[in-house]
Amino acid sequence: MKLLEATIKNFRLLKELTLDFSVDPEKPLTVIRAANETGKTTCQNALMWCLYGSKALPRKGEYSLFPSDASARGEKRVEVSVEIRFEVEHATGLGKGRHQISTQRYHLIRSCVENAPKEGAKPRHSEVRALWRSGLTGDVKVPDLEVDDIIEGALPESLKDVYFTDGDSAMSFIEAAASQSIKRQRVTNAIEALLGLTTLEKTVSHLGTVVARFSQEIDNKNYAKELEILNDRINGLQEDIEEWKAKREEAELNIAEVTREHALVESKIEEALLRGDKEKLVKKKAQAQQNISRLSENAKQQLKVISSLASGEELSLAILEGAIVKVKDNLNKRNQSKQLPKVNVPILEELLDRDSCFCGSDLTADSLEGRSRRSKISGAIEKSRASDLVQESASSLFYRIRSVDPAVGAPRWISRYSEMHLSYSQLLSSVTMSERELQEVEEDLSTVQGSHVPELKDQRLKLLAELQKLRSDEGTHSSRIHEATERLKDADREREVVRKKLGKTNTSTINYDLAKEAQVVFSTIIDRLRHEELKKVSVEMNRIFLSMIGSEGEKSQFGLIQSAELTDEFDIMVYGPDKHRLNPDQDLNGASRRAITLSFILALTKISEVEAPNIIDTPLGMMSGYVKQSVLINTIKEGSQVVLFLTHDEIKGVEEILDRHAGRVFTLTNPAHYPKMLLNKPEVSDSRVVRCECDHRGSCDVCERKSMELV
């Protein structure tokens, strides 16, 4: 799929905007220059809405399309529409392994009526979609039943979050704020989207329903009640898991949306502070935040080491010192008196195998005296068994502890504990000092005159509180899913035990076995596909990432970063020399963090083998110099059609690369930025995003910005 053009009307701030895209194979890059708050994310949402409908919008479609200034003008409703023109390559078989590639052009239109936001009112209605196929004789409407298949073939909906990427949101795969299990789930979801496992997962779910139905049909009066209870429990757990998965997915979508809002507010704060000549304070703040993150992680690891001392041998020796001394003294005395080692039974049993005793007495079974002696020996064996067991245990204990010195346990444990606890206390003290330093810097920054930093910081606090709640909800749902899944496994095993007790002639039992076996087979296929694809993505991610940061991998003797991989547990990991593990969110600089997430996204698109545009918002944030240029070049190289939304700061330093590779460049401007950021007053009468044809090197009366926006 290649995008040709998009026309957007009344989609929030995009009142009447046309986006056109480069399809030149020599220059496949389209650059849309746009500052913050200029509708970059809105453009992406508009394209996804046109392709997939309201379900693709943030917050499960609860995302108002109504222009923000329309209510002030008294408008109650507006007609929203997005039209996309695109082309798709089709392969036509010619026989004998030959095929012919042909290109088909389409234009897709989606429209709706959007009501002004109102509590309890339905915001959107009359949503319709139409797809037209272009031909020599004109455009022909595609039957509605075929539309989904054409769009799904061009760009599968499961891959929309891979091909439509927000540079800040992509960081969620490694962000420190998320728990390890949540980050793993995000990577797993991306891999599953790449594989398109929806059909297989629906098959497994359907087979689970079939298994439950056949289980209920089994007729065996001895187990009917037990089976009914198990089936009810399993069905309830399955419903709970589906419900919690839906809630977790909703939380993840909300987290992505709030994270974008938070990143935008954060960038506004830093921009305002930097332009307010507070650069040193900003750098000091960033350093304090890094110190808190690093020291907190070190303290966490140190606490784990301290915890491990509780299960060590030294503490055991210290606690049991008195008992060990007494036992050793007792065993030594027994050894000196030849009571250890001593075992009677083997000697007596050996006598029963002989015809005469060691002393010469008759032990034959033929004589009366021999039988009498053998009977006494057998009785002695039975009486000695219990004492022999004690003797054997005592002998084993004697040899195990005779070289143990319990007196050294307590001093050694106290010494190690004191050392570890001192280190832990020092780390906590350092964390407190860094937090105090950060608080002081924040207070200094809030005193900046002539800026809106205090208001922005209030907004940031609210967003952080919302993020914390959403992440807590996400973690809660993940924990519930995990616990319910474990209980489901236990219930399934119990049901299997009951089933095995049933009569083999029952046809429902046979059907149950077949359905259960099919469910296991499909589940195994999903797991195998997931891990096979994981390895492919890991190899591609490592290749792209090392190329982006200019590392020669393990060939480099002094390189700080030598490889990256996706582990079998779906963790994104980075390694230094000697396979030293680096935390991607804490041990990498901002440029490398963004590079590893972009390399993961690009690896997914590469492995998917779906030829579709990569539309990326703010890919070069927090970057400069070589890495910035390398990330841009690799992004262009790995994509078949690349569309980048770049801010003015992102463009600085990569102008020559854009000269060589960009087939289309234009600029979007938000007139609301006048007079603080824009030099000239825009010729518009409402709130909207406007376009001009200025490229990455030029400006005009519409887009020219002030060199200092805060004075």
XYZ file of C-alpha atoms in Angstrom:
711
model
C 0.000 0.000 0.000
C 1.200 3.505 -0.829
C -0.575 6.685 0.269
C -1.177 9.233 -2.499
C -3.273 11.954 -0.895
C -5.559 12.620 2.060
C -8.229 15.320 2.368
C -9.503 16.083 5.887
C -12.519 18.247 6.736
C -13.743 19.367 10.185
C -11.705 16.730 12.044
C -11.022 18.750 15.196
C -8.560 21.534 14.182
C -8.172 20.098 10.688
C -10.974 22.131 9.101
C -9.856 21.801 5.488
C -6.468 20.211 5.017
C -4.881 18.237 2.202
C -1.848 15.987 2.714
C -0.043 14.598 -0.308
C 2.694 11.983 -0.151
C 5.776 11.108 -2.185
C 5.616 7.890 -4.230
C 8.959 8.456 -5.962
C 11.004 5.251 -5.442
C 14.197 7.339 -5.508
C 12.836 9.766 -2.906
C 10.261 7.842 -0.849
C 10.306 10.253 2.096
C 7.535 12.734 2.879
C 8.335 15.374 5.516
C 5.565 17.362 7.196
C 7.168 20.160 9.188
C 5.007 21.027 12.174
C 5.646 22.532 15.586
C 4.068 21.178 18.757
C 0.261 21.718 18.972
C -0.070 21.720 15.177
C -2.241 18.643 14.705
C 0.405 15.974 14.053
C -1.267 13.333 16.209
C -4.662 14.507 14.945
C -3.534 13.844 11.360
C -2.612 10.281 12.316
C -5.961 9.768 14.071
C -7.818 11.122 11.038
C -6.074 8.656 8.698
C -6.745 5.720 11.049
C -10.407 6.741 11.446
C -10.854 6.803 7.679
C -9.317 3.322 7.335
C -10.795 1.526 10.362
C -13.586 3.620 11.842
C -14.284 4.939 15.342
C -12.866 1.865 17.067
C -9.386 2.989 15.957
C -9.684 6.342 17.748
C -8.213 6.972 21.229
C -10.180 5.854 24.252
C -12.177 3.259 22.323
C -13.757 5.879 20.082
C -14.739 8.239 22.915
C -12.737 10.926 21.159
C -14.624 13.995 20.045
C -14.050 15.081 16.454
C -15.980 18.314 17.026
C -13.840 21.429 16.324
C -13.066 23.136 19.622
C -14.130 26.611 18.454
C -17.390 25.549 16.797
C -19.355 25.600 20.069
C -18.382 29.237 20.655
C -19.947 30.094 17.300
C -23.177 28.368 18.339
C -22.789 25.359 16.062
C -24.504 22.206 17.307
C -23.217 19.756 14.734
C -20.708 19.510 11.909
C -20.139 17.071 9.079
C -16.744 15.404 9.332
C -15.077 13.617 6.430
C -11.705 12.118 5.554
C -10.780 10.902 2.093
C -7.686 8.835 1.355
C -6.359 8.024 -2.090
C -3.998 5.072 -2.167
C -2.642 2.372 -4.434
C -2.078 -1.335 -3.872
C 0.057 -3.779 -5.823
C -1.604 -7.067 -6.849
C 0.166 -10.211 -8.079
C -1.660 -12.088 -10.853
C -0.601 -15.684 -11.522
C 0.363 -16.515 -15.116
C 1.027 -20.244 -14.584
C 4.245 -22.232 -14.243
C 5.322 -20.182 -11.240
C 5.154 -16.883 -13.126
C 3.189 -13.852 -12.013
C 2.539 -10.296 -13.067
C 2.494 -7.282 -10.738
C -0.210 -4.703 -11.375
C -1.132 -1.542 -9.460
C -4.689 -0.661 -8.533
C -5.709 2.766 -7.234
C -8.547 3.400 -4.772
C -10.027 6.278 -2.890
C -11.743 5.723 0.448
C -14.209 8.177 1.976
C -15.541 8.067 5.531
C -17.922 10.697 6.878
C -20.169 11.274 9.863
C -22.172 13.909 11.671
C -20.480 14.998 14.912
C -22.536 16.638 17.650
C -21.175 19.213 20.042
C -19.849 17.499 23.207
C -22.638 17.145 25.764
C -22.916 15.068 28.916
C -24.756 11.818 28.201
C -25.319 12.595 24.506
C -24.129 10.390 21.679
C -21.384 12.399 19.938
C -21.403 10.709 16.523
C -23.984 9.333 14.125
C -24.597 8.703 10.424
C -21.092 7.306 9.997
C -20.739 5.925 6.459
C -17.864 4.562 4.414
C -17.424 4.103 0.672
C -14.520 2.739 -1.371
C -14.043 3.513 -5.071
C -11.802 1.659 -7.516
C -10.164 3.811 -10.202
C -10.197 2.549 -13.785
C -9.738 3.712 -17.365
C -13.428 4.514 -17.696
C -13.721 6.257 -14.325
C -14.259 5.315 -10.701
C -16.357 2.282 -9.793
C -17.851 1.829 -6.318
C -16.599 -1.296 -4.562
C -19.356 -3.464 -3.008
C -19.548 -2.948 0.757
C -18.881 -6.631 1.429
C -15.479 -6.358 -0.276
C -14.274 -3.159 1.393
C -12.971 -4.721 4.614
C -11.001 -7.367 2.710
C -9.339 -4.752 0.478
C -8.356 -2.531 3.414
C -7.228 -5.504 5.482
C -5.116 -6.717 2.558
C -3.573 -3.273 2.095
C -2.803 -2.589 5.773
C -4.161 -5.037 8.402
C -5.890 -3.330 11.303
C -3.840 -5.407 13.752
C -0.718 -3.609 12.466
C -2.060 -0.053 12.609
C -0.134 0.780 15.799
C 3.044 -0.506 14.151
C 2.757 1.597 10.986
C 1.224 4.652 12.693
C 3.805 5.494 15.348
C 4.164 8.241 17.921
C 7.820 8.655 18.902
C 6.911 9.365 22.534
C 4.354 6.562 22.847
C 6.803 4.060 21.345
C 8.916 4.532 24.495
C 6.245 2.591 26.421
C 8.032 -0.656 25.483
C 10.924 0.265 27.827
C 9.584 2.982 30.155
C 10.712 2.592 33.748
C 7.319 3.664 35.104
C 5.703 0.481 33.827
C 6.185 -2.868 35.559
C 8.180 -5.611 33.864
C 5.050 -7.684 33.262
C 3.271 -4.762 31.590
C 6.238 -4.005 29.312
C 6.384 -7.693 28.386
C 2.670 -7.647 27.604
C 3.125 -4.642 25.298
C 5.925 -6.392 23.382
C 3.833 -9.590 23.239
C 0.859 -7.646 21.866
C 3.075 -6.106 19.166
C 4.410 -9.538 18.139
C 0.884 -10.963 18.068
C -0.270 -8.023 15.937
C 2.586 -8.789 13.550
C 1.499 -12.427 13.281
C -2.192 -11.631 12.917
C -3.142 -14.327 15.424
C -6.724 -13.105 15.817
C -8.241 -15.994 13.860
C -6.181 -18.638 15.673
C -6.968 -17.129 19.083
C -10.677 -17.048 18.234
C -10.371 -20.710 17.213
C -8.799 -21.607 20.578
C -11.509 -19.653 22.407
C -14.250 -21.344 20.363
C -12.754 -24.778 21.045
C -12.775 -23.917 24.749
C -16.517 -23.308 24.473
C -16.936 -26.593 22.588
C -14.934 -28.444 25.250
C -17.182 -27.009 27.954
C -20.344 -27.973 26.030
C -19.251 -31.580 25.442
C -18.185 -31.773 29.059
C -21.692 -30.763 30.108
C -23.227 -33.372 27.803
C -21.343 -36.254 29.410
C -23.867 -38.420 31.238
C -22.472 -40.063 34.343
C -24.553 -39.779 37.485
C -21.570 -40.304 39.817
C -19.758 -37.215 38.566
C -22.515 -35.074 37.058
C -22.677 -32.611 39.961
C -18.897 -32.308 40.241
C -18.608 -31.771 36.495
C -21.339 -29.156 36.509
C -19.573 -27.198 39.252
C -16.251 -27.355 37.370
C -17.864 -26.229 34.124
C -19.517 -23.280 35.847
C -16.212 -22.325 37.442
C -14.314 -22.587 34.139
C -16.918 -20.581 32.235
C -16.905 -17.918 34.921
C -13.106 -17.658 34.879
C -13.051 -17.414 31.082
C -15.612 -14.613 31.167
C -13.625 -12.809 33.880
C -10.398 -13.094 31.879
C -12.028 -11.707 28.725
C -13.568 -8.832 30.694
C -10.268 -7.959 32.418
C -8.360 -8.179 29.125
C -10.776 -5.678 27.614
C -10.357 -3.375 30.621
C -6.563 -3.718 30.466
C -6.588 -2.882 26.765
C -8.729 0.171 27.466
C -6.299 1.243 30.206
C -3.349 0.809 27.823
C -5.042 2.994 25.205
C -5.753 5.647 27.826
C -2.154 5.447 29.079
C -0.872 6.022 25.552
C -3.147 9.039 25.145
C -2.272 10.597 28.529
C 1.425 9.845 27.955
C 1.276 11.837 24.722
C -0.407 14.714 26.541
C 2.180 14.558 29.330
C 5.087 14.501 26.860
C 3.643 17.555 25.116
C 3.263 19.444 28.407
C 6.772 18.401 29.470
C 8.241 19.653 26.192
C 6.397 22.976 26.623
C 7.824 23.378 30.124
C 11.380 22.634 29.043
C 11.076 24.867 25.987
C 9.740 27.734 28.073
C 12.457 27.322 30.682
C 15.238 27.108 28.127
C 13.991 30.225 26.367
C 13.730 31.881 29.767
C 17.538 31.526 30.156
C 17.198 28.768 32.741
C 19.143 26.134 30.812
C 21.402 25.289 33.744
C 18.410 24.613 35.974
C 16.857 22.361 33.337
C 20.075 20.353 33.022
C 20.371 20.177 36.803
C 16.805 18.889 37.003
C 17.478 16.202 34.402
C 20.633 15.109 36.253
C 18.762 14.904 39.563
C 16.024 12.786 37.959
C 18.632 10.423 36.493
C 20.371 10.176 39.881
C 17.094 9.343 41.657
C 16.271 6.659 39.095
C 19.751 5.122 39.208
C 20.134 5.233 43.015
C 16.612 3.867 43.591
C 17.340 0.905 41.331
C 20.676 0.277 43.120
C 18.915 0.415 46.505
C 16.311 -2.049 45.269
C 19.030 -4.487 44.194
C 20.893 -4.026 47.500
C 17.707 -4.838 49.433
C 17.418 -8.084 47.471
C 20.986 -8.989 48.516
C 20.140 -8.263 52.162
C 17.034 -10.419 51.885
C 19.100 -13.305 50.548
C 21.152 -13.325 53.797
C 18.085 -14.661 55.639
C 18.310 -17.956 53.734
C 22.095 -18.398 54.000
C 24.097 -21.069 55.863
C 25.746 -18.532 58.149
C 22.452 -17.439 59.719
C 21.423 -21.081 60.145
C 24.692 -21.806 61.992
C 24.157 -18.766 64.210
C 20.606 -19.768 65.175
C 21.435 -23.458 65.756
C 24.872 -22.970 67.312
C 23.932 -24.299 70.786
C 22.070 -27.308 69.414
C 24.890 -28.166 66.987
C 27.501 -28.063 69.780
C 25.440 -30.446 71.925
C 24.803 -32.835 69.056
C 28.486 -32.854 68.034
C 29.553 -33.609 71.618
C 27.058 -36.490 71.879
C 28.068 -37.975 68.516
C 31.791 -37.684 69.286
C 31.286 -39.614 72.522
C 29.383 -42.342 70.661
C 32.153 -42.518 68.084
C 34.857 -42.805 70.740
C 32.933 -45.621 72.434
C 32.678 -47.430 69.068
C 28.909 -46.995 68.961
C 29.265 -45.148 65.635
C 29.249 -46.293 63.030
C 27.527 -49.494 64.124
C 24.876 -51.497 62.312
C 23.571 -54.885 63.580
C 21.055 -55.968 60.945
C 23.481 -56.637 58.064
C 25.660 -58.873 60.308
C 22.685 -60.862 61.602
C 21.278 -61.242 58.079
C 24.629 -62.573 56.946
C 24.399 -65.326 59.627
C 21.104 -66.523 58.145
C 22.939 -67.154 54.866
C 25.484 -69.436 56.630
C 25.261 -73.040 57.968
C 27.405 -72.260 60.997
C 27.980 -69.256 63.260
C 31.274 -67.360 63.525
C 31.790 -69.292 66.780
C 31.161 -72.640 65.091
C 27.615 -73.300 66.363
C 25.219 -75.172 64.063
C 22.845 -72.916 62.018
C 21.481 -75.488 59.559
C 17.751 -75.564 58.955
C 17.734 -79.365 59.115
C 18.667 -79.701 62.785
C 16.494 -78.802 65.747
C 19.263 -76.705 67.368
C 19.965 -74.959 64.043
C 16.320 -74.067 63.547
C 16.089 -72.758 67.107
C 19.178 -70.539 66.669
C 17.900 -69.239 63.282
C 14.558 -68.352 64.876
C 16.319 -66.357 67.634
C 18.483 -64.570 65.014
C 15.379 -63.625 62.991
C 13.748 -62.239 66.131
C 16.872 -60.246 66.920
C 16.868 -58.781 63.388
C 13.321 -57.474 63.784
C 14.152 -55.952 67.173
C 17.320 -54.297 65.764
C 15.762 -52.663 62.726
C 14.482 -49.561 64.524
C 17.736 -49.069 66.480
C 19.781 -49.611 63.297
C 17.836 -46.857 61.531
C 18.666 -44.479 64.352
C 22.312 -45.593 64.262
C 22.503 -45.072 60.505
C 20.983 -41.555 60.765
C 23.309 -40.669 63.621
C 26.332 -41.900 61.638
C 25.324 -39.827 58.603
C 24.836 -36.736 60.763
C 28.184 -37.323 62.498
C 30.170 -37.313 59.270
C 28.285 -34.279 57.915
C 28.796 -31.936 60.879
C 32.084 -33.060 62.393
C 34.031 -30.469 60.340
C 31.436 -27.691 60.864
C 32.369 -24.875 63.229
C 29.081 -23.276 64.359
C 30.915 -20.540 66.267
C 31.865 -18.726 63.035
C 28.242 -18.389 61.800
C 27.103 -15.429 63.897
C 30.228 -13.221 63.466
C 30.305 -13.774 59.720
C 26.568 -13.127 59.266
C 26.653 -9.988 61.440
C 29.668 -8.707 59.507
C 28.017 -9.261 56.108
C 24.674 -7.879 57.250
C 26.300 -4.757 58.719
C 28.232 -4.163 55.506
C 25.179 -4.630 53.269
C 22.880 -2.590 55.511
C 25.375 0.263 55.630
C 25.546 0.313 51.838
C 21.722 0.228 51.614
C 21.377 3.075 54.137
C 23.887 5.162 52.205
C 21.951 4.600 48.973
C 18.665 5.623 50.638
C 20.375 8.711 51.988
C 21.653 9.552 48.502
C 18.149 9.107 47.069
C 16.762 11.494 49.704
C 19.447 14.063 48.921
C 18.753 13.819 45.174
C 15.007 14.176 45.790
C 15.671 17.244 47.949
C 17.889 18.659 45.209
C 15.180 18.010 42.615
C 12.593 19.713 44.817
C 14.832 22.768 45.166
C 15.369 22.919 41.396
C 11.614 22.625 40.815
C 10.988 25.495 43.227
C 13.578 27.633 41.431
C 12.049 26.860 38.079
C 8.550 27.778 39.269
C 9.760 31.311 39.971
C 10.503 31.995 36.293
C 8.851 35.342 35.502
C 6.809 36.057 32.403
C 6.104 32.416 31.576
C 3.227 30.009 32.035
C 5.399 27.374 33.716
C 3.341 27.227 36.960
C 0.130 26.508 35.016
C 1.896 23.901 32.931
C 3.306 22.274 36.063
C -0.193 22.067 37.571
C -1.365 20.423 34.366
C 1.595 18.042 34.503
C 0.779 17.046 38.085
C -2.804 16.242 37.098
C -1.614 14.180 34.135
C 0.909 12.334 36.306
C -1.806 11.548 38.838
C -4.039 10.282 36.028
C -1.163 8.207 34.629
C -0.478 6.720 38.050
C -4.118 5.687 38.419
C -4.248 4.233 34.891
C -1.017 2.282 35.429
C -2.356 1.018 38.734
C -5.541 -0.123 36.965
C -3.460 -1.749 34.218
C -1.350 -3.586 36.793
C -4.424 -4.687 38.730
C -6.059 -6.099 35.607
C -2.830 -7.901 34.643
C -2.589 -9.455 38.104
C -6.224 -10.541 37.993
C -5.723 -12.062 34.536
C -2.655 -13.964 35.730
C -4.350 -15.283 38.862
C -7.532 -16.237 36.983
C -5.463 -17.974 34.289
C -3.709 -20.080 36.943
C -7.042 -20.951 38.560
C -8.399 -21.825 35.110
C -5.506 -24.227 34.549
C -6.176 -25.896 37.915
C -9.902 -26.206 37.160
C -9.147 -27.608 33.724
C -6.870 -30.238 35.274
C -9.594 -31.171 37.781
C -12.103 -31.517 34.967
C -9.662 -33.749 33.084
C -9.380 -36.018 36.135
C -13.185 -36.290 36.336
C -13.409 -36.973 32.621
C -10.964 -39.905 32.874
C -13.280 -41.528 35.393
C -16.141 -41.533 32.917
C -17.218 -44.464 30.798
C -15.210 -44.795 27.577
C -18.311 -45.709 25.568
C -19.869 -42.291 26.053
C -19.785 -40.424 22.693
C -19.668 -37.044 24.428
C -16.460 -38.145 26.136
C -14.950 -38.961 22.732
C -16.076 -35.580 21.368
C -14.645 -33.908 24.451
C -11.262 -35.612 23.883
C -11.168 -34.539 20.224
C -12.106 -30.924 20.991
C -9.637 -30.733 23.882
C -6.816 -32.163 21.755
C -7.597 -29.695 18.945
C -7.529 -26.827 21.448
C -4.100 -27.923 22.717
C -2.781 -28.244 19.137
C -3.881 -24.727 18.172
C -2.530 -23.269 21.439
C 0.810 -24.944 20.752
C 0.844 -23.524 17.222
C 0.251 -19.999 18.577
C 3.092 -20.310 21.118
C 5.471 -21.679 18.497
C 4.638 -18.978 15.954
C 4.982 -16.305 18.611
C 8.477 -17.413 19.645
C 9.695 -18.089 16.100
C 8.625 -14.606 15.039
C 10.177 -13.207 18.214
C 13.611 -14.448 17.126
C 13.239 -12.930 13.653
C 12.215 -9.559 15.075
C 15.091 -9.742 17.591
C 17.691 -10.224 14.845
C 16.287 -7.364 12.754
C 15.985 -5.066 15.780
C 19.609 -5.692 16.752
C 20.813 -5.009 13.190
C 18.846 -1.762 12.836
C 19.665 -0.531 16.357
C 23.428 -1.027 16.027
C 23.352 0.699 12.654
C 21.385 3.623 14.128
C 23.845 4.268 16.966
C 26.944 3.532 14.872
C 28.083 0.511 16.872
C 30.117 -2.316 15.362
C 28.677 -4.715 17.906
C 31.007 -7.278 19.441
C 33.760 -6.319 16.971
C 34.201 -3.042 18.828
C 36.589 -3.353 21.767
C 35.569 -0.081 23.407
C 31.899 0.168 22.440
C 29.556 0.757 25.387
C 26.672 -0.911 23.501
C 27.382 -4.136 21.642
C 24.020 -5.822 21.054
C 20.276 -5.775 21.669
C 17.737 -8.574 21.727
C 14.200 -9.629 22.487
C 14.385 -12.336 25.137
C 12.139 -15.397 25.300
C 10.276 -13.570 28.089
C 9.497 -10.694 25.648
C 11.894 -8.223 27.277
C 13.805 -5.657 25.187
C 17.380 -5.946 26.447
C 20.613 -4.113 25.572
C 24.100 -5.469 26.298
C 27.516 -3.914 26.752
C 30.947 -5.606 26.778
C 31.049 -9.173 28.133
C 27.248 -9.385 27.843
C 26.819 -6.843 30.640
C 23.073 -6.148 30.797
C 21.960 -2.517 30.443
C 18.548 -1.237 31.508
C 17.178 0.398 28.313
C 15.241 3.089 30.183
C 17.889 3.933 32.777
C 21.325 3.098 31.386
C 20.846 4.552 27.878
C 20.805 8.206 26.904
C 17.680 9.761 25.406
C 18.815 9.289 21.798
C 19.646 5.602 22.302
C 16.349 4.982 24.116
C 14.387 6.387 21.198
C 16.645 4.489 18.744
C 15.979 1.104 20.406
C 12.203 1.631 20.350
C 12.211 2.839 16.737
C 14.410 -0.107 15.719
C 11.856 -2.438 17.363
C 9.001 -0.779 15.426
C 10.945 -0.883 12.137
C 11.878 -4.530 12.739
C 8.193 -5.371 13.133
C 7.361 -3.680 9.829
C 10.280 -5.431 8.125
C 9.312 -8.903 9.330
C 5.612 -8.364 8.585
C 6.426 -8.157 4.832
C 3.463 -5.787 4.518
C 4.389 -2.963 2.145
C 2.738 0.039 3.740
C 3.711 3.573 4.769
C 5.516 4.164 8.055
C 3.901 7.298 9.503
C 5.963 8.485 12.472
C 5.389 11.512 14.687
C 8.452 13.121 16.315
C 10.980 10.321 15.636
C 14.090 12.455 16.252
C 13.207 13.957 19.637
C 16.042 14.092 22.226
C 18.590 13.420 19.449
C 21.509 15.286 17.946
C 24.645 14.741 15.904
C 25.556 11.365 14.451
C 22.777 9.334 16.080
C 20.109 11.767 14.878
C 21.362 11.555 11.296
C 21.840 7.789 11.470
C 18.347 7.163 12.868
C 16.837 9.216 10.045
C 18.863 7.440 7.327
C 18.029 3.984 8.707
C 14.343 4.847 9.034
C 14.260 5.899 5.367
C 16.227 2.823 4.289
C 14.044 0.316 6.146
C 10.685 1.687 4.966
C 9.047 1.436 1.536
C 7.240 4.778 2.046
C 8.110 6.944 5.045
C 6.048 9.885 6.288
C 7.660 11.899 9.106
C 6.135 14.687 11.191
C 9.193 16.716 12.243
C 9.437 19.783 14.449
C 11.745 22.637 13.503
C 14.268 21.508 16.128
C 14.252 17.939 14.805
C 15.091 19.200 11.317
C 18.177 21.086 12.519
C 21.287 19.120 11.545
C 19.597 16.779 9.030
C 18.792 19.257 6.253
C 21.194 17.685 3.753
C 19.691 14.216 4.313
C 16.232 15.629 3.642
C 17.576 17.307 0.490
C 18.679 13.896 -0.835
C 15.754 11.694 0.221
C 12.596 13.825 0.615
C 10.305 13.719 -2.407
C 7.672 15.898 -0.738
C 8.028 18.534 1.984
C 5.463 21.032 3.279
C 4.651 22.877 6.503
C 1.670 22.932 8.874
C 1.070 25.937 11.128
C -1.304 26.633 14.003
C -2.410 30.320 13.787
C -3.111 30.259 17.537
C 0.660 30.515 18.023
C 0.482 34.186 16.996
C 1.836 36.472 18.434
C 4.028 34.527 20.872
C 5.612 32.165 18.356
C 4.613 33.341 14.875
C 6.018 36.511 13.364
C 3.000 37.441 11.216
C -0.723 37.488 11.910
C -2.451 34.678 9.990
C -5.259 35.542 7.584
C -7.842 33.217 9.129
C -10.931 33.925 11.201
C -11.240 30.656 13.150
C -9.110 28.001 14.857
C -7.582 25.660 12.308
C -4.330 24.219 11.038
C -3.124 25.799 7.795
C -0.699 24.489 5.206
C 1.948 26.214 3.138
C 4.391 24.826 0.585
C 7.540 25.849 2.464
C 10.122 23.080 2.681
C 12.519 22.320 5.521
C 14.807 25.227 4.589
C 12.324 28.005 3.827
C 9.552 30.063 5.405
C 6.831 32.490 4.343
C 4.396 34.978 5.857
C 2.236 32.076 7.032
C 4.819 29.904 8.812
C 7.712 32.213 9.728
C 8.461 31.897 13.437
C 10.153 34.184 15.910
C 13.732 33.315 16.748
C 12.906 33.856 20.440
C 9.336 32.947 21.289
C 9.580 33.908 24.976
C 10.969 37.396 25.557
